[in-house]
Amino acid sequence: MNDCSAFYLYGIFPSPGPQHLDLLGLDKQPVHAHQVDGFAFLCSEAKQDRYLASRRNLLCHEQVLEEAMQAGYRTVLPLQFGLTVENWQEVQALLIEPYREQLKHLFEKLKGYREVSVKVLWEMEEELQQLLAENEELRAKRDRLEGQPLAMDQVIGIGQALEQALQHRQDGIIAQFQQVLNPLAIEVIENESLTDAMIYNTAYLIPWDDEPKFSQQVEHLDQQFEGRLRIRYNNFTAPFNFAKLED
């Protein structure tokens, strides 16, 4: 590579890293591994000063890492989208020297493990109607208020009661997922929900070869809720949630 070029970085692998990959990254540039002081950086030539975090670019970044993993290079520390460097001395000074031991520790932590994720979405209106059908006290309270002028405290009261009941219902669903799936992982990270309909958004670090067992448990949960929930299960991704450096 030309030392005067700028480079886009995708992730870090234990040396020597991926070899003979036939991949195109951002700007349709060839992807390869570059060795820096015992670490292998997956990179391509950067054709832009800054990269827009568009869906297309984000997917390309992730797909480069996933294809390298599928080629057999499973232990990877994915780098955040948009990271470009002018030269490898910059990488040495800003990343390797201050974080060398953390990088090695993360390699050891992730060796033989993979990240999977589960997102659970529900239809709030349908859950509310089902809740009222099952809860005679709440249904009676709501029915008594229909068709008559309501004082503000009555409006607030029934609203709070329904909100609390829905939250209890949501907590119960989440508890079932936690009870079944958490014991299968060595580490679990619960992330913020991405939409109002999403009630659970969690990443799991599991033994690489245990994924079929984990997938089976997700399927059993889906059957248990009989189509009430929409479950999005990602069984193959770079370990973005579990490869974070501590400041």
mmCIF file of N, CA and C in Angstrom, residues 125 128-148 150 154-155 157-159 161-162:
data_model
loop_
_atom_site.group_PDB
_atom_site.id
_atom_site.type_symbol
_atom_site.label_atom_id
_atom_site.label_comp_id
_atom_site.label_asym_id
_atom_site.label_seq_id
_atom_site.Cartn_x
_atom_site.Cartn_y
_atom_site.Cartn_z
ATOM 1 N N GLU A 125 -51.643 -1.871 21.216
ATOM 2 C CA GLU A 125 -53.106 -1.802 21.245
ATOM 3 C C GLU A 125 -53.705 -3.193 21.446
ATOM 4 N N LEU A 128 -53.204 -4.187 24.985
ATOM 5 C CA LEU A 128 -54.129 -3.474 25.861
ATOM 6 C C LEU A 128 -55.512 -4.139 25.839
ATOM 7 N N GLN A 129 -55.982 -4.487 24.655
ATOM 8 C CA GLN A 129 -57.296 -5.129 24.560
ATOM 9 C C GLN A 129 -57.296 -6.492 25.242
ATOM 10 N N GLN A 130 -56.199 -7.222 25.092
ATOM 11 C CA GLN A 130 -56.098 -8.517 25.750
ATOM 12 C C GLN A 130 -56.019 -8.356 27.265
ATOM 13 N N LEU A 131 -55.320 -7.313 27.692
ATOM 14 C CA LEU A 131 -55.219 -7.021 29.115
ATOM 15 C C LEU A 131 -56.596 -6.733 29.713
ATOM 16 N N LEU A 132 -57.384 -5.920 29.019
ATOM 17 C CA LEU A 132 -58.721 -5.588 29.505
ATOM 18 C C LEU A 132 -59.624 -6.824 29.510
ATOM 19 N N ALA A 133 -59.430 -7.691 28.516
ATOM 20 C CA ALA A 133 -60.243 -8.909 28.463
ATOM 21 C C ALA A 133 -59.926 -9.839 29.629
ATOM 22 N N GLU A 134 -58.681 -9.797 30.090
ATOM 23 C CA GLU A 134 -58.254 -10.690 31.172
ATOM 24 C C GLU A 134 -58.434 -10.079 32.556
ATOM 25 N N ASN A 135 -58.530 -8.749 32.629
ATOM 26 C CA ASN A 135 -58.564 -8.073 33.928
ATOM 27 C C ASN A 135 -59.954 -7.469 34.140
ATOM 28 N N GLU A 136 -60.783 -8.173 34.868
ATOM 29 C CA GLU A 136 -62.167 -7.744 35.057
ATOM 30 C C GLU A 136 -62.263 -6.423 35.810
ATOM 31 N N GLU A 137 -61.390 -6.219 36.787
ATOM 32 C CA GLU A 137 -61.446 -4.991 37.592
ATOM 33 C C GLU A 137 -61.137 -3.766 36.744
ATOM 34 N N LEU A 138 -60.091 -3.840 35.929
ATOM 35 C CA LEU A 138 -59.742 -2.719 35.061
ATOM 36 C C LEU A 138 -60.820 -2.485 34.015
ATOM 37 N N ARG A 139 -61.347 -3.562 33.454
ATOM 38 C CA ARG A 139 -62.381 -3.433 32.429
ATOM 39 C C ARG A 139 -63.629 -2.772 33.011
ATOM 40 N N ALA A 140 -64.000 -3.159 34.219
ATOM 41 C CA ALA A 140 -65.185 -2.575 34.851
ATOM 42 C C ALA A 140 -64.963 -1.098 35.139
ATOM 43 N N LYS A 141 -63.778 -0.758 35.575
ATOM 44 C CA LYS A 141 -63.467 0.649 35.873
ATOM 45 C C LYS A 141 -63.535 1.480 34.606
ATOM 46 N N ARG A 142 -63.022 0.957 33.517
ATOM 47 C CA ARG A 142 -63.080 1.685 32.246
ATOM 48 C C ARG A 142 -64.513 1.814 31.764
ATOM 49 N N ASP A 143 -65.274 0.722 31.855
ATOM 50 C CA ASP A 143 -66.657 0.736 31.382
ATOM 51 C C ASP A 143 -67.510 1.729 32.153
ATOM 52 N N ARG A 144 -67.272 1.860 33.446
ATOM 53 C CA ARG A 144 -68.064 2.806 34.262
ATOM 54 C C ARG A 144 -67.835 4.244 33.830
ATOM 55 N N LEU A 145 -66.673 4.523 33.249
ATOM 56 C CA LEU A 145 -66.336 5.896 32.883
ATOM 57 C C LEU A 145 -66.763 6.243 31.454
ATOM 58 N N GLU A 146 -67.117 5.226 30.669
ATOM 59 C CA GLU A 146 -67.484 5.493 29.284
ATOM 60 C C GLU A 146 -68.820 6.217 29.211
ATOM 61 N N GLY A 147 -68.891 7.198 28.311
ATOM 62 C CA GLY A 147 -70.147 7.882 28.050
ATOM 63 C C GLY A 147 -70.537 8.923 29.076
ATOM 64 N N GLN A 148 -69.611 9.322 29.956
ATOM 65 C CA GLN A 148 -69.922 10.358 30.930
ATOM 66 C C GLN A 148 -68.765 11.337 31.023
ATOM 67 N N LEU A 150 -65.738 13.277 32.368
ATOM 68 C CA LEU A 150 -64.725 12.803 33.297
ATOM 69 C C LEU A 150 -63.971 13.959 33.920
ATOM 70 N N GLN A 154 -60.039 11.458 37.367
ATOM 71 C CA GLN A 154 -60.526 10.177 36.863
ATOM 72 C C GLN A 154 -59.751 9.751 35.614
ATOM 73 N N VAL A 155 -59.508 10.717 34.718
ATOM 74 C CA VAL A 155 -58.746 10.435 33.503
ATOM 75 C C VAL A 155 -57.338 9.962 33.863
ATOM 76 N N GLY A 157 -56.357 8.743 36.709
ATOM 77 C CA GLY A 157 -56.408 7.498 37.467
ATOM 78 C C GLY A 157 -56.482 6.265 36.591
ATOM 79 N N ILE A 158 -57.413 6.259 35.639
ATOM 80 C CA ILE A 158 -57.549 5.083 34.777
ATOM 81 C C ILE A 158 -56.342 4.954 33.857
ATOM 82 N N GLY A 159 -55.797 6.100 33.435
ATOM 83 C CA GLY A 159 -54.607 6.068 32.581
ATOM 84 C C GLY A 159 -53.421 5.457 33.301
ATOM 85 N N ALA A 161 -53.513 3.437 35.875
ATOM 86 C CA ALA A 161 -53.781 2.027 36.148
ATOM 87 C C ALA A 161 -53.492 1.166 34.926
ATOM 88 N N LEU A 162 -53.902 1.632 33.756
ATOM 89 C CA LEU A 162 -53.639 0.889 32.528
ATOM 90 C C LEU A 162 -52.147 0.861 32.212
#
